[in-house]
mmCIF file of C-alpha atoms and ligand atoms in Angstrom:
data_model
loop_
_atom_site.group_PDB
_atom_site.id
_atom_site.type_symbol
_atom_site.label_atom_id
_atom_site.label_comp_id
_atom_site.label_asym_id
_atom_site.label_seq_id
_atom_site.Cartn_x
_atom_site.Cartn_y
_atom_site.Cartn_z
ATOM 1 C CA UNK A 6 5.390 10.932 20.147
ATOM 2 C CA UNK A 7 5.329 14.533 19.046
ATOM 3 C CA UNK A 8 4.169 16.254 15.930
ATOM 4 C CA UNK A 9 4.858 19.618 15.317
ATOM 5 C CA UNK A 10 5.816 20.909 11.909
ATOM 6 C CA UNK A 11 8.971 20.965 12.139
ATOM 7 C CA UNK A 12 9.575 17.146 11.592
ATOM 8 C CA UNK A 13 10.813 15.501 8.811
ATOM 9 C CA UNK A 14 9.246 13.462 6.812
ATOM 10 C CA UNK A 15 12.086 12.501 4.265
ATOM 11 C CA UNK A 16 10.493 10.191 1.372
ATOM 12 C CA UNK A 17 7.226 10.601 2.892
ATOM 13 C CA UNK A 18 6.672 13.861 2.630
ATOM 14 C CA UNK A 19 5.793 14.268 -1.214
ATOM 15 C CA UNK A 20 2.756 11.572 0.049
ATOM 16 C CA UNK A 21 0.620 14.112 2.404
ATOM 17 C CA UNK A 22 -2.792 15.292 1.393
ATOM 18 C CA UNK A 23 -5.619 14.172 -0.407
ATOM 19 C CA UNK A 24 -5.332 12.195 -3.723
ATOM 20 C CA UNK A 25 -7.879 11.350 -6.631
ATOM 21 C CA UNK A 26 -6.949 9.330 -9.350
ATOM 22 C CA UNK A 27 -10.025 7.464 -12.130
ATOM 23 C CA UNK A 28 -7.549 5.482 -13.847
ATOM 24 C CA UNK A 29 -7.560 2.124 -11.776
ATOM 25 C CA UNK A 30 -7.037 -1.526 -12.973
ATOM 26 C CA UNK A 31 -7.565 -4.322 -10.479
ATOM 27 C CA UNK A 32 -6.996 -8.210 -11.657
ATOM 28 C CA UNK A 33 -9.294 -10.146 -9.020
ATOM 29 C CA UNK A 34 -8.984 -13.797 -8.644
ATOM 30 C CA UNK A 35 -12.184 -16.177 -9.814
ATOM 31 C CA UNK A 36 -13.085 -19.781 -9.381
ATOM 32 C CA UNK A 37 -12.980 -20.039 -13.306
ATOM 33 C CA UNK A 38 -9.848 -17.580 -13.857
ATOM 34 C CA UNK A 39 -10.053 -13.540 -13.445
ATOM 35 C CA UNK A 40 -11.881 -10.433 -13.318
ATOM 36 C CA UNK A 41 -10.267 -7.163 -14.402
ATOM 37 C CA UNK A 42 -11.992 -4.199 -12.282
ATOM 38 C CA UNK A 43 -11.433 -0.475 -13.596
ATOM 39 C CA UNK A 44 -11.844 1.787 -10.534
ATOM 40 C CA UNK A 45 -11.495 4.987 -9.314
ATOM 41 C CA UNK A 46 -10.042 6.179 -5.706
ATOM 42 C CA UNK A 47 -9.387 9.044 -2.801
ATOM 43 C CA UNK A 48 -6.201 8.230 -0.832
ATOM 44 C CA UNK A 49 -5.383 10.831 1.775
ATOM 45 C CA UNK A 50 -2.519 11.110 3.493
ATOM 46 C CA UNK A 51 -1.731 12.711 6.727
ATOM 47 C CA UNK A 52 1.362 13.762 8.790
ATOM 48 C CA UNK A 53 1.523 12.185 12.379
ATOM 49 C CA UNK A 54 4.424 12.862 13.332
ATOM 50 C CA UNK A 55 7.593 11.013 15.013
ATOM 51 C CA UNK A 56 7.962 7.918 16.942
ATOM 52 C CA UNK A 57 10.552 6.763 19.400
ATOM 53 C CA UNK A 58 11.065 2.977 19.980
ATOM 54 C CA UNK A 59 13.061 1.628 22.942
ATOM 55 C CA UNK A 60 15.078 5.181 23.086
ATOM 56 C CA UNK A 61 16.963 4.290 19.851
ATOM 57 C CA UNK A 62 14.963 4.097 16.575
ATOM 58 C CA UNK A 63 13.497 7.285 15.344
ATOM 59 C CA UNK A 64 10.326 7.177 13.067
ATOM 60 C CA UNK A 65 8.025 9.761 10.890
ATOM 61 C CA UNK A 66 4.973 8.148 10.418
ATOM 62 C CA UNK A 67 1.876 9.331 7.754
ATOM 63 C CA UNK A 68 -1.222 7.797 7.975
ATOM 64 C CA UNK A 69 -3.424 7.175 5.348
ATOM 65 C CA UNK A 70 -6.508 5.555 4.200
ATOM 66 C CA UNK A 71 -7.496 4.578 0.691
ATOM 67 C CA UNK A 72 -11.013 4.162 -0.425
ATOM 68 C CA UNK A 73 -11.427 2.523 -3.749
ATOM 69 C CA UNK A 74 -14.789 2.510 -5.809
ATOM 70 C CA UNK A 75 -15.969 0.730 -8.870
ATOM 71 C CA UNK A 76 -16.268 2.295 -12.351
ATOM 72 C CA UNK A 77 -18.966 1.074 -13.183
ATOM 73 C CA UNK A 78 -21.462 1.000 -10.183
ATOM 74 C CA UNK A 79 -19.493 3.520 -7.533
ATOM 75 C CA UNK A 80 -19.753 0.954 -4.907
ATOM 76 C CA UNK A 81 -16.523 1.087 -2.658
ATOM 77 C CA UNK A 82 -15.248 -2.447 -3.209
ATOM 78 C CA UNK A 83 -11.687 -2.001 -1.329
ATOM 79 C CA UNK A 84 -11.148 0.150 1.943
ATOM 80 C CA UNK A 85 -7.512 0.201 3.582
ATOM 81 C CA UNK A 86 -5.857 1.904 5.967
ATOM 82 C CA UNK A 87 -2.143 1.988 7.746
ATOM 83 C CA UNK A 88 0.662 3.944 8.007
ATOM 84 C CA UNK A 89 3.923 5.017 6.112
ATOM 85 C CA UNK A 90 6.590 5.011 8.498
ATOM 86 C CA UNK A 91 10.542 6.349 7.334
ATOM 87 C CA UNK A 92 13.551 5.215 9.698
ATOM 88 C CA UNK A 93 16.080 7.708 8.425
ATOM 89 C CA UNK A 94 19.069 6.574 10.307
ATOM 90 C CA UNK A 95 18.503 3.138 9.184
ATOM 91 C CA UNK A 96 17.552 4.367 5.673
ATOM 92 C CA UNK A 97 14.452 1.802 5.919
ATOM 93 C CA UNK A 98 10.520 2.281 4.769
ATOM 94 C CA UNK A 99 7.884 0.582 5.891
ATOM 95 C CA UNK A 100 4.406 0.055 5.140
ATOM 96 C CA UNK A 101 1.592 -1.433 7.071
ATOM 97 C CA UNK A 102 -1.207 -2.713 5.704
ATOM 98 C CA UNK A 103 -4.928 -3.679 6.871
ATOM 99 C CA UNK A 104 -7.775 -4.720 5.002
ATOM 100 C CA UNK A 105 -11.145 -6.078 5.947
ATOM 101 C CA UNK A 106 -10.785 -9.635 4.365
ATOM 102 C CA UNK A 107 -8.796 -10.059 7.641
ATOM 103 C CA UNK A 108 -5.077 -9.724 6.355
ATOM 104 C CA UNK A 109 -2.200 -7.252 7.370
ATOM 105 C CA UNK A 110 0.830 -6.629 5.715
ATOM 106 C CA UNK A 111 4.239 -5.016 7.174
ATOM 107 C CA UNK A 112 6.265 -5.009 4.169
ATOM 108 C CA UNK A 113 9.558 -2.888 4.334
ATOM 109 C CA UNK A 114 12.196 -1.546 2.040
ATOM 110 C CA UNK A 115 15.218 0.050 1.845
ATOM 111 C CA UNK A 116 14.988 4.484 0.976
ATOM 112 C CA UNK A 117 18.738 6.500 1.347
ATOM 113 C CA UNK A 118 16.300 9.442 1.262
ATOM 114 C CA UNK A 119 17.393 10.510 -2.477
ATOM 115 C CA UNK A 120 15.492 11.845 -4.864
ATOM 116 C CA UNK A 121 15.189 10.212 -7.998
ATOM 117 C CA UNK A 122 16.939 11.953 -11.077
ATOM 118 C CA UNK A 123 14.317 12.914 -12.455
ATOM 119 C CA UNK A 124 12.994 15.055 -9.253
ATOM 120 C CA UNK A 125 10.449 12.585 -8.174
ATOM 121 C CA UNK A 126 10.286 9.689 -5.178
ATOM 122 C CA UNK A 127 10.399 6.392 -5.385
ATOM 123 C CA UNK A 128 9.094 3.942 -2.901
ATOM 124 C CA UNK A 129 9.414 0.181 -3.034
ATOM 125 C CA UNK A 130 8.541 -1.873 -0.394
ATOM 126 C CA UNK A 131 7.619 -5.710 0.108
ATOM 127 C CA UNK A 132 6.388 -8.685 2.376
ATOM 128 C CA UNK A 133 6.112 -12.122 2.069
ATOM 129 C CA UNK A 134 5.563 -15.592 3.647
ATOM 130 C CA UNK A 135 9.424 -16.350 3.800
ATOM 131 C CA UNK A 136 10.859 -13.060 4.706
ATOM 132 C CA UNK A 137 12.501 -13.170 7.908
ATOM 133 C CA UNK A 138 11.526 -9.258 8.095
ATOM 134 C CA UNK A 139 8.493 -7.543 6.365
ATOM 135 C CA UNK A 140 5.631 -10.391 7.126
ATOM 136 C CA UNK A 141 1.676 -10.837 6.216
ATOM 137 C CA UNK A 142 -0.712 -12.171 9.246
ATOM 138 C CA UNK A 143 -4.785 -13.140 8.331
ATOM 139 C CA UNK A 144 -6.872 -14.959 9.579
ATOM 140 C CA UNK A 145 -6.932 -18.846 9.736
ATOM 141 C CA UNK A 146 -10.063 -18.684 7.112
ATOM 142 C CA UNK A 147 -7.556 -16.918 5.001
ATOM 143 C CA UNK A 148 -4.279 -18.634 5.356
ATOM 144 C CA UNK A 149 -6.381 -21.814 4.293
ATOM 145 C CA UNK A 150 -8.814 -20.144 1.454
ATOM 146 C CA UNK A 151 -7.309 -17.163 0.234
ATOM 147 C CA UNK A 152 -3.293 -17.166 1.556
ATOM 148 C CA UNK A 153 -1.843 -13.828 0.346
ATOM 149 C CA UNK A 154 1.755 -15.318 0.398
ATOM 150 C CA UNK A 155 3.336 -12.206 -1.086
ATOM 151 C CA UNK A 156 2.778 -8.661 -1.528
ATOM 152 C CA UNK A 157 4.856 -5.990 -3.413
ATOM 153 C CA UNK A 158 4.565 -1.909 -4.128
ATOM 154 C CA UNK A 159 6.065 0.882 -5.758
ATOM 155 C CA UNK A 160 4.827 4.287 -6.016
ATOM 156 C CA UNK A 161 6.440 7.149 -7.853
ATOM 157 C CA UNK A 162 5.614 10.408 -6.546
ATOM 158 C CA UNK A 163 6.386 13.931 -7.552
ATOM 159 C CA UNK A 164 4.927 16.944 -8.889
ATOM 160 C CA UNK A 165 1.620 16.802 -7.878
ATOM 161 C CA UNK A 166 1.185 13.187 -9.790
ATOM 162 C CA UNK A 167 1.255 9.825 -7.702
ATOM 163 C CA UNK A 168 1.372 6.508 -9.705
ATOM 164 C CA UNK A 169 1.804 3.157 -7.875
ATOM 165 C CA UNK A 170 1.879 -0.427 -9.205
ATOM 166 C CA UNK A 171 0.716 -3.297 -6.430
ATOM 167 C CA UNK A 172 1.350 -7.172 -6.317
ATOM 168 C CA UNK A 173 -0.188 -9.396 -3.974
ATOM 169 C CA UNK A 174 0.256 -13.286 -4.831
ATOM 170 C CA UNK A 175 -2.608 -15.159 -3.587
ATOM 171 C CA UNK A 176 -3.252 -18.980 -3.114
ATOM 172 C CA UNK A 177 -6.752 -19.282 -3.927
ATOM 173 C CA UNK A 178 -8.993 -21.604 -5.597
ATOM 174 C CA UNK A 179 -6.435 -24.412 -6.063
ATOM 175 C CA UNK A 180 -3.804 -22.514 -7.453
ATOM 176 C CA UNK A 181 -1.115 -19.344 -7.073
ATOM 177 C CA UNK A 182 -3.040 -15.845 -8.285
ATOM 178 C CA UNK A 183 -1.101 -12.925 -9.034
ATOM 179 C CA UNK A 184 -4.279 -9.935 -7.811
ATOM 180 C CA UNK A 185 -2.600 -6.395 -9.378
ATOM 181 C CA UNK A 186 -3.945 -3.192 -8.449
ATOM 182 C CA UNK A 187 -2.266 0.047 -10.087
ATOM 183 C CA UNK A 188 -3.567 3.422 -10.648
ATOM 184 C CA UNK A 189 -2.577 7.171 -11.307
ATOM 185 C CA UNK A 190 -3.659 10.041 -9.032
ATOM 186 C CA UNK A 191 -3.458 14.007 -9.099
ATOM 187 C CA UNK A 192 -2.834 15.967 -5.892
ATOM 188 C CA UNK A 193 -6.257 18.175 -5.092
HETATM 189 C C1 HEM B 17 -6.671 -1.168 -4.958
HETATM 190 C C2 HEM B 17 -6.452 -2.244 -4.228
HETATM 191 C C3 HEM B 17 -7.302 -3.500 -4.279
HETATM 192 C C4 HEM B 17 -8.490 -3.740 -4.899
HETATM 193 C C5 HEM B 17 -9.336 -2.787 -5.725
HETATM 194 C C6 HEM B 17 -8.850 -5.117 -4.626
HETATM 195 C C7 HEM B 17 -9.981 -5.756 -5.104
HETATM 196 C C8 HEM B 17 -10.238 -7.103 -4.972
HETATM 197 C C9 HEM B 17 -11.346 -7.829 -5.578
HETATM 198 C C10 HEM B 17 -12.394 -7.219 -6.502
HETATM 199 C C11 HEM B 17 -11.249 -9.116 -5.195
HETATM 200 C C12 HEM B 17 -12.184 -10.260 -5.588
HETATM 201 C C13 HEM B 17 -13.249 -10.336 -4.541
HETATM 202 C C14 HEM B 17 -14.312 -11.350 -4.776
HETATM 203 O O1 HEM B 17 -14.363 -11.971 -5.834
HETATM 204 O O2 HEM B 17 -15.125 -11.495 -3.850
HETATM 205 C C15 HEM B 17 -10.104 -9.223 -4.320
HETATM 206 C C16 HEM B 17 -9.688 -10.370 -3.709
HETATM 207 C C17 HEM B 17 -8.697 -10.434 -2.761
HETATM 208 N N1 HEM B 17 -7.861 -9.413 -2.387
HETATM 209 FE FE1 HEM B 17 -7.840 -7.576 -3.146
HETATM 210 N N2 HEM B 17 -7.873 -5.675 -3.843
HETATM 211 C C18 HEM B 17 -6.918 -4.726 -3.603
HETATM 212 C C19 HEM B 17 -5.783 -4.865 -2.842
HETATM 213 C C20 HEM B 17 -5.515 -5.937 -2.053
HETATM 214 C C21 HEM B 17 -4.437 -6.014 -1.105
HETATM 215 C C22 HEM B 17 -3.438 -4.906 -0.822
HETATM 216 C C23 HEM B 17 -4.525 -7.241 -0.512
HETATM 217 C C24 HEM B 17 -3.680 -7.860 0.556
HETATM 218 C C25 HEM B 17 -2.446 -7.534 0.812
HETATM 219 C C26 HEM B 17 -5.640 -7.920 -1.104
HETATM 220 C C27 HEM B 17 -6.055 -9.188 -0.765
HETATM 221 C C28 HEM B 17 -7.053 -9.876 -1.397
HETATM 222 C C29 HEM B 17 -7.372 -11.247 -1.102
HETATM 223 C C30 HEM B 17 -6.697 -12.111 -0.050
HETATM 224 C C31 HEM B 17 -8.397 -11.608 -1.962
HETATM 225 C C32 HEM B 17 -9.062 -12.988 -2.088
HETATM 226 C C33 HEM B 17 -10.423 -13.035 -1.531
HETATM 227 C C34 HEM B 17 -11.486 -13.412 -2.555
HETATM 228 O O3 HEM B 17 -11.264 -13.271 -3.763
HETATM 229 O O4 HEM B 17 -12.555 -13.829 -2.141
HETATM 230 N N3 HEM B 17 -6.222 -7.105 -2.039
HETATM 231 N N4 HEM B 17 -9.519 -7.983 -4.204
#
């Protein structure tokens, strides 16, 4: 692993620092239907550097962590952390995931490295039960209460301005939930 600056971080790059966005809209799952959660949220973003696996595949990785608070009481109601990693010869994202319900993600998707016409990024990545590749583990309480059997993102970043839209499909509560998060954030 090494990390000095003169790596490149592709797609990812736009992604480093410190976010802060008020605009949040979560759709929670409920025994008796759903709850819709307005939020605010600090993600931060930072460089780590490049990874080699098994002397062939080359990775920049960013780590971040995302703290997520209620409107209405400031109580910090979703806390994640991972990494953003960009295979550049492979033209492949990939986005882990881990939250304190017990449940990781590694959803993946595909990133030539363009910009989008407009001047901005776009990243789109996903994981789900069936995929052969990009996969969700949790715990066995989970997978038999609360099975996250899909999960989907996109993010547009660019000019300071980060907006990202978030699916996870749930089985929960005797049926198939579809839990959204989405929010906009500024740059500080
Ligand atoms: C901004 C992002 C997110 C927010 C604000 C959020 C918030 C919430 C809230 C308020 C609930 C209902 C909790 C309850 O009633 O006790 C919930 C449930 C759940 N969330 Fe999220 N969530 C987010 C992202 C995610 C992600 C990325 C995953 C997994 C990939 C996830 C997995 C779950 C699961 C499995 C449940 C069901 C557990 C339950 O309702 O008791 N969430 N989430």
């Amino acid at each position: 692993m090494s990390n000095d600056n003169t790596i490149d971080y592709g797609p990812l790059e736009e992604l480093i620092g410190v976010w802060k966005g008020d605009k949040g809209m979560d759709v929670a799952p409920e025994p008796d239907g759903a709850e819709e959660n307005p939020y605010f949220e600090t993600i931060t973003f930072s460089a780590i550097g490049d990874v080699s696996n098994a002397e062939s595949q080359l990775l920049t990785a960013l780590h971040y962590r995302q703290i997520v608070q209620r409107q209405s009481t400031g109580e910090i109601f979703h806390d994640e952390t991972g990494y953003w990693m960009w295979d550049a010869k492979a033209g492949v994202i990939m986005h882990s995931l881990n939250i304190p319900r017990a449940v990781s993600v590694l959803a993946g998707g595909e990133h030539s490295g363009e910009k989008e016409k407009d001047g901005g990024t776009l990243l789109s990545v996903s994981a789900s039960l069936d995929s052969p590749d990009w996969q969700i583990i949790q715990s066995p309480f989970m997978r038999d209460n609360a099975r996250t059997v899909e999960f989907r993102h996109q993010i547009r970043v660019g000019d300071g301005k980060l907006s990202y839209s978030e699916t996870t499909m749930l089985d929960i509560y005797g049926k198939r939930f579809e839990h959204t998060d989405q929010n906009e954030l500024v740059r500080q």
